[in-house]
Amino acid sequence: MAIAYGCVLIAALLPYIWVVVAKTSGQRYNNRDPRAWQARQESPVCNRANAAHLNSFEAFAPFAAGVIMAQLAQVPAERIAVLSVAFVVLRVAYGLLYVGNRHLLRSLVWTLALACVLALLVMAMLGVATAAP
């Protein structure tokens, strides 16, 4: 499970990577009022990086829950690890595609990452269902 847990850690850090990109690609950052600063930004890269930042927070909770649920349901660790690595790779690609303004490919990658999360959740559900007396 070390691989899957490592992926959870990486996924937890991804929002902060994208916010650093946002804060370094706009006008001089103002830490006294960061939300108002972001609202004033006209840089498309800054705004897309901020959107990737927010979306990374949205994607994290279901992924982390999926990993934990799959482990509790005794889904084989190898399956959990493969889906976890795929999720992280896809989410990194998602952020890069978002910042790079590749919207169609970004949406495809987002869908594939969501499929990884759904697979973890479904495997957990089926694992619990088959383990019940």
XYZ file of N, CA and C in Angstrom:
399
model
N 0.815 -1.207 0.000
C 0.000 0.000 0.000
C 0.853 1.264 0.000
N 2.164 1.096 0.148
C 3.032 2.277 0.189
C 2.914 3.098 -1.087
N 2.779 2.451 -2.223
C 2.655 3.187 -3.493
C 1.372 3.996 -3.502
N 0.267 3.369 -3.137
C -1.019 4.070 -3.139
C -1.008 5.219 -2.137
N -0.433 4.999 -0.972
C -0.367 6.077 0.024
C 0.533 7.206 -0.454
N 1.603 6.863 -1.137
C 2.457 7.891 -1.728
C 1.699 8.708 -2.755
N 0.849 8.045 -3.512
C 0.030 8.749 -4.503
C -0.978 9.673 -3.831
N -1.520 9.255 -2.699
C -2.426 10.122 -1.946
C -1.669 11.375 -1.492
N -0.449 11.192 -1.036
C 0.361 12.339 -0.627
C 0.618 13.277 -1.812
N 0.990 12.728 -2.939
C 1.237 13.562 -4.125
C -0.039 14.295 -4.525
N -1.158 13.579 -4.538
C -2.431 14.210 -4.902
C -2.795 15.325 -3.924
N -2.438 15.157 -2.653
C -2.711 16.194 -1.665
C -1.859 17.434 -1.909
N -0.681 17.259 -2.489
C 0.229 18.377 -2.749
C -0.027 19.076 -4.081
N -0.684 18.405 -5.012
C -0.901 18.993 -6.338
C -1.586 20.360 -6.322
N -2.605 20.592 -5.492
C -3.212 21.926 -5.510
C -2.206 23.040 -5.217
N -1.253 22.733 -4.355
C -0.272 23.751 -3.963
C 0.750 24.004 -5.072
N 1.009 22.993 -5.862
C 1.903 23.186 -7.014
C 1.250 24.145 -8.006
N -0.032 23.924 -8.288
C -0.720 24.778 -9.262
C -0.908 26.192 -8.743
N -1.090 26.362 -7.441
C -1.249 27.716 -6.924
C 0.076 28.469 -6.991
N 1.193 27.781 -6.840
C 2.492 28.435 -7.018
C 2.634 28.919 -8.457
N 2.202 28.093 -9.400
C 2.237 28.513 -10.812
C 1.366 29.751 -10.993
N 0.180 29.743 -10.408
C -0.720 30.894 -10.547
C -0.097 32.155 -9.959
N 0.479 32.025 -8.787
C 1.014 33.205 -8.095
C 2.294 33.742 -8.722
N 2.966 32.928 -9.505
C 4.199 33.387 -10.146
C 4.004 33.757 -11.607
N 2.799 33.588 -12.123
C 2.580 33.893 -13.539
C 1.687 35.111 -13.763
N 1.263 35.742 -12.700
C 0.436 36.938 -12.822
C 1.229 38.174 -12.454
N 0.490 39.223 -12.134
C 1.132 40.440 -11.645
C 1.782 40.140 -10.302
N 2.575 41.063 -9.818
C 3.261 40.850 -8.548
C 2.256 40.427 -7.481
N 2.527 39.294 -6.860
C 1.610 38.691 -5.902
C 1.457 39.550 -4.649
N 0.215 39.651 -4.160
C -0.097 40.402 -2.955
C -0.657 39.430 -1.918
N 0.148 39.094 -0.945
C -0.267 38.129 0.065
C -1.211 38.724 1.106
N -1.390 40.046 1.113
C -2.304 40.667 2.076
C -3.766 40.376 1.723
N -4.041 40.205 0.445
C -5.413 39.950 -0.008
C -5.364 39.044 -1.243
N -5.033 37.767 -1.050
C -4.795 36.888 -2.188
C -6.017 36.642 -3.075
N -7.191 36.610 -2.510
C -8.378 36.351 -3.344
C -8.706 37.544 -4.228
N -8.576 38.735 -3.681
C -8.796 39.931 -4.500
C -7.694 40.043 -5.550
N -6.463 39.686 -5.172
C -5.366 39.690 -6.141
C -5.690 38.768 -7.307
N -6.145 37.555 -6.990
C -6.464 36.587 -8.048
C -7.586 37.109 -8.933
N -8.581 37.728 -8.338
C -9.718 38.243 -9.109
C -9.295 39.330 -10.101
N -8.202 40.041 -9.806
C -7.730 41.113 -10.690
C -6.799 40.616 -11.797
N -6.424 39.362 -11.759
C -5.442 38.877 -12.719
C -6.036 38.772 -14.122
N -5.275 39.213 -15.085
C -5.685 39.131 -16.476
C -4.872 38.100 -17.249
N -3.825 37.579 -16.637
C -2.986 36.576 -17.288
C -3.767 35.274 -17.447
N -3.943 34.797 -18.679
C -4.653 33.533 -18.868
C -3.948 32.360 -18.175
N -2.628 32.361 -18.179
C -1.890 31.281 -17.516
C -2.168 31.307 -16.021
N -2.146 32.481 -15.434
C -2.429 32.622 -14.005
C -3.828 32.117 -13.684
N -4.794 32.497 -14.470
C -6.184 32.098 -14.213
C -6.399 30.610 -14.439
N -5.755 30.044 -15.469
C -5.894 28.603 -15.697
C -5.189 27.808 -14.602
N -4.032 28.288 -14.144
C -3.330 27.604 -13.054
C -4.166 27.650 -11.777
N -4.829 28.766 -11.541
C -5.711 28.859 -10.375
C -6.886 27.891 -10.515
N -7.416 27.749 -11.698
C -8.514 26.796 -11.910
C -8.032 25.361 -11.691
N -6.821 25.050 -12.152
C -6.250 23.718 -11.915
C -6.056 23.493 -10.416
N -5.651 24.536 -9.713
C -5.485 24.490 -8.257
C -6.807 24.116 -7.583
N -7.873 24.815 -7.937
C -9.173 24.556 -7.331
C -9.689 23.167 -7.688
N -9.520 22.769 -8.942
C -10.004 21.464 -9.365
C -9.217 20.340 -8.691
N -7.951 20.576 -8.402
C -7.157 19.557 -7.720
C -7.680 19.310 -6.306
N -8.133 20.367 -5.635
C -8.766 20.175 -4.331
C -10.042 19.347 -4.473
N -10.822 19.636 -5.509
C -12.083 18.917 -5.722
C -11.844 17.435 -5.986
N -10.783 17.113 -6.689
C -10.504 15.723 -7.067
C -9.878 14.918 -5.928
N -9.263 15.605 -4.976
C -8.511 14.892 -3.950
C -9.381 14.025 -3.040
N -10.436 14.562 -2.491
C -11.236 13.824 -1.500
C -11.793 12.509 -2.041
N -12.415 12.497 -3.220
C -12.914 11.209 -3.715
C -11.787 10.202 -3.969
N -10.635 10.694 -4.434
C -9.510 9.791 -4.672
C -9.018 9.187 -3.362
N -8.784 10.027 -2.365
C -8.303 9.529 -1.072
C -9.312 8.559 -0.467
N -10.589 8.888 -0.564
C -11.625 7.988 -0.040
C -11.610 6.662 -0.794
N -11.430 6.725 -2.096
C -11.389 5.499 -2.899
C -10.242 4.584 -2.503
N -9.067 5.169 -2.278
C -7.911 4.373 -1.856
C -8.185 3.722 -0.508
N -8.671 4.493 0.434
C -8.928 3.963 1.780
C -10.026 2.904 1.741
N -11.107 3.183 1.025
C -12.209 2.224 0.948
C -11.761 0.923 0.281
N -10.974 1.040 -0.785
C -10.500 -0.161 -1.474
C -9.612 -0.990 -0.554
N -8.768 -0.323 0.210
C -7.920 -1.057 1.143
C -8.771 -1.747 2.216
N -9.735 -1.030 2.773
C -10.592 -1.622 3.800
C -11.402 -2.802 3.264
N -11.727 -2.750 1.987
C -12.494 -3.832 1.362
C -11.590 -4.969 0.899
N -10.309 -4.859 1.181
C -9.313 -5.876 0.845
C -9.178 -6.107 -0.654
N -9.308 -5.018 -1.417
C -8.989 -5.072 -2.845
C -7.489 -5.310 -2.934
N -7.040 -6.159 -3.854
C -5.601 -6.416 -3.961
C -4.795 -5.117 -4.090
N -3.716 -5.034 -3.309
C -2.889 -3.824 -3.257
C -2.358 -3.444 -4.633
N -2.081 -4.416 -5.474
C -1.555 -4.123 -6.812
C -2.572 -3.348 -7.649
N -3.826 -3.722 -7.544
C -4.876 -3.011 -8.283
C -5.012 -1.576 -7.786
N -4.980 -1.429 -6.480
C -5.077 -0.090 -5.893
C -3.887 0.752 -6.337
N -2.696 0.162 -6.328
C -1.483 0.896 -6.712
C -1.538 1.339 -8.168
N -1.964 0.458 -9.058
C -2.032 0.801 -10.491
C -2.997 1.956 -10.713
N -4.165 1.879 -10.113
C -5.140 2.954 -10.275
C -4.674 4.251 -9.624
N -3.972 4.146 -8.503
C -3.467 5.334 -7.823
C -2.393 6.031 -8.646
N -1.465 5.265 -9.186
C -0.414 5.847 -10.025
C -1.037 6.471 -11.271
N -1.971 5.760 -11.886
C -2.640 6.301 -13.078
C -3.341 7.615 -12.744
N -4.017 7.658 -11.611
C -4.709 8.880 -11.209
C -3.736 10.041 -11.082
N -2.632 9.827 -10.387
C -1.671 10.910 -10.177
C -1.064 11.363 -11.504
N -0.682 10.430 -12.337
C -0.109 10.796 -13.646
C -1.127 11.598 -14.452
N -2.360 11.140 -14.451
C -3.410 11.850 -15.186
C -3.675 13.230 -14.606
N -3.638 13.351 -13.291
C -3.895 14.658 -12.672
C -2.757 15.641 -12.911
N -1.526 15.151 -12.959
C -0.407 16.020 -13.316
C -0.579 16.475 -14.770
N -0.902 15.527 -15.636
C -1.145 15.875 -17.042
C -2.302 16.858 -17.162
N -3.337 16.651 -16.378
C -4.493 17.550 -16.379
C -4.066 18.982 -16.087
N -3.283 19.159 -15.030
C -2.821 20.499 -14.674
C -1.976 21.125 -15.766
N -1.075 20.340 -16.332
C -0.230 20.849 -17.417
C -1.068 21.231 -18.634
N -2.051 20.396 -18.945
C -2.924 20.697 -20.085
C -3.801 21.909 -19.801
N -4.217 22.070 -18.558
C -5.026 23.227 -18.184
C -4.207 24.511 -18.347
N -3.016 24.514 -17.769
C -2.147 25.691 -17.871
C -1.781 25.958 -19.327
N -1.602 24.886 -20.099
C -1.240 25.017 -21.507
C -2.404 25.285 -22.441
N -3.614 25.405 -21.894
C -4.815 25.739 -22.669
C -5.156 24.695 -23.731
N -5.042 23.435 -23.364
C -5.408 22.329 -24.257
C -6.711 21.722 -23.734
N -7.809 22.438 -23.953
C -9.074 22.131 -23.282
C -9.670 20.770 -23.625
N -9.628 20.350 -24.874
C -10.248 19.069 -25.220
C -9.463 17.893 -24.627
N -8.161 17.939 -24.763
C -7.330 16.883 -24.195
C -7.412 16.902 -22.669
N -7.477 18.096 -22.097
C -7.630 18.237 -20.649
C -8.913 17.544 -20.178
N -9.998 17.733 -20.898
C -11.269 17.109 -20.511
C -11.199 15.591 -20.607
N -10.503 15.094 -21.607
C -10.324 13.644 -21.740
C -9.531 13.101 -20.554
N -8.446 13.771 -20.213
C -7.606 13.339 -19.096
C -8.379 13.423 -17.784
N -9.179 14.479 -17.613
C -10.014 14.603 -16.416
C -10.948 13.393 -16.304
N -11.557 13.007 -17.415
C -12.486 11.874 -17.434
C -11.775 10.573 -17.081
N -10.571 10.383 -17.602
C -9.812 9.169 -17.286
C -9.424 9.119 -15.807
N -9.055 10.268 -15.240
C -8.729 10.308 -13.815
C -9.974 10.000 -12.976
N -11.115 10.533 -13.382
C -12.365 10.225 -12.687
C -12.671 8.729 -12.779
N -12.381 8.119 -13.922
C -12.606 6.678 -14.085
C -11.750 5.880 -13.097
N -10.540 6.342 -12.812
C -9.692 5.675 -11.820
C -10.344 5.721 -10.445
N -10.871 6.874 -10.085
C -11.533 7.024 -8.792
C -12.780 6.140 -8.733
N -13.567 6.167 -9.783
C -14.779 5.344 -9.800
C -14.436 3.862 -9.724
N -13.357 3.447 -10.380
C -12.931 2.047 -10.317
C -12.555 1.658 -8.891
N -11.835 2.543 -8.196
C -11.495 2.262 -6.796
C -12.753 2.112 -5.945
N -13.690 3.019 -6.137
C -14.924 2.983 -5.345
C -15.769 1.752 -5.659
N -15.874 1.409 -6.923
C -16.663 0.229 -7.313
C -15.994 -1.041 -6.815
N -14.668 -1.134 -6.947
C -13.966 -2.319 -6.438
C -14.159 -2.445 -4.936
N -14.143 -1.324 -4.228
C -14.391 -1.352 -2.789
C -15.799 -1.863 -2.501
N -16.756 -1.358 -3.244
C -18.136 -1.776 -3.042
C -18.298 -3.265 -3.332
N -17.715 -3.723 -4.417
C -17.824 -5.148 -4.761
C -17.032 -6.015 -3.806
N -15.918 -5.500 -3.319
C -15.114 -6.259 -2.356
C -15.865 -6.465 -1.065
N -16.552 -5.437 -0.611
C -17.354 -5.551 0.611
C -18.532 -6.471 0.372
N -19.166 -6.347 -0.795
C -20.344 -7.172 -1.094
C -19.984 -8.650 -1.158
N -18.820 -8.986 -1.713
C -18.452 -10.388 -1.819
C -17.919 -10.953 -0.503
N -17.449 -10.087 0.394
C -16.915 -10.538 1.665
C -18.015 -10.733 2.714
N -19.191 -10.206 2.454
C -20.280 -10.325 3.435
C -20.771 -11.762 3.527
N -21.204 -12.193 4.731
C -21.685 -13.572 4.902
C -23.008 -13.830 4.229
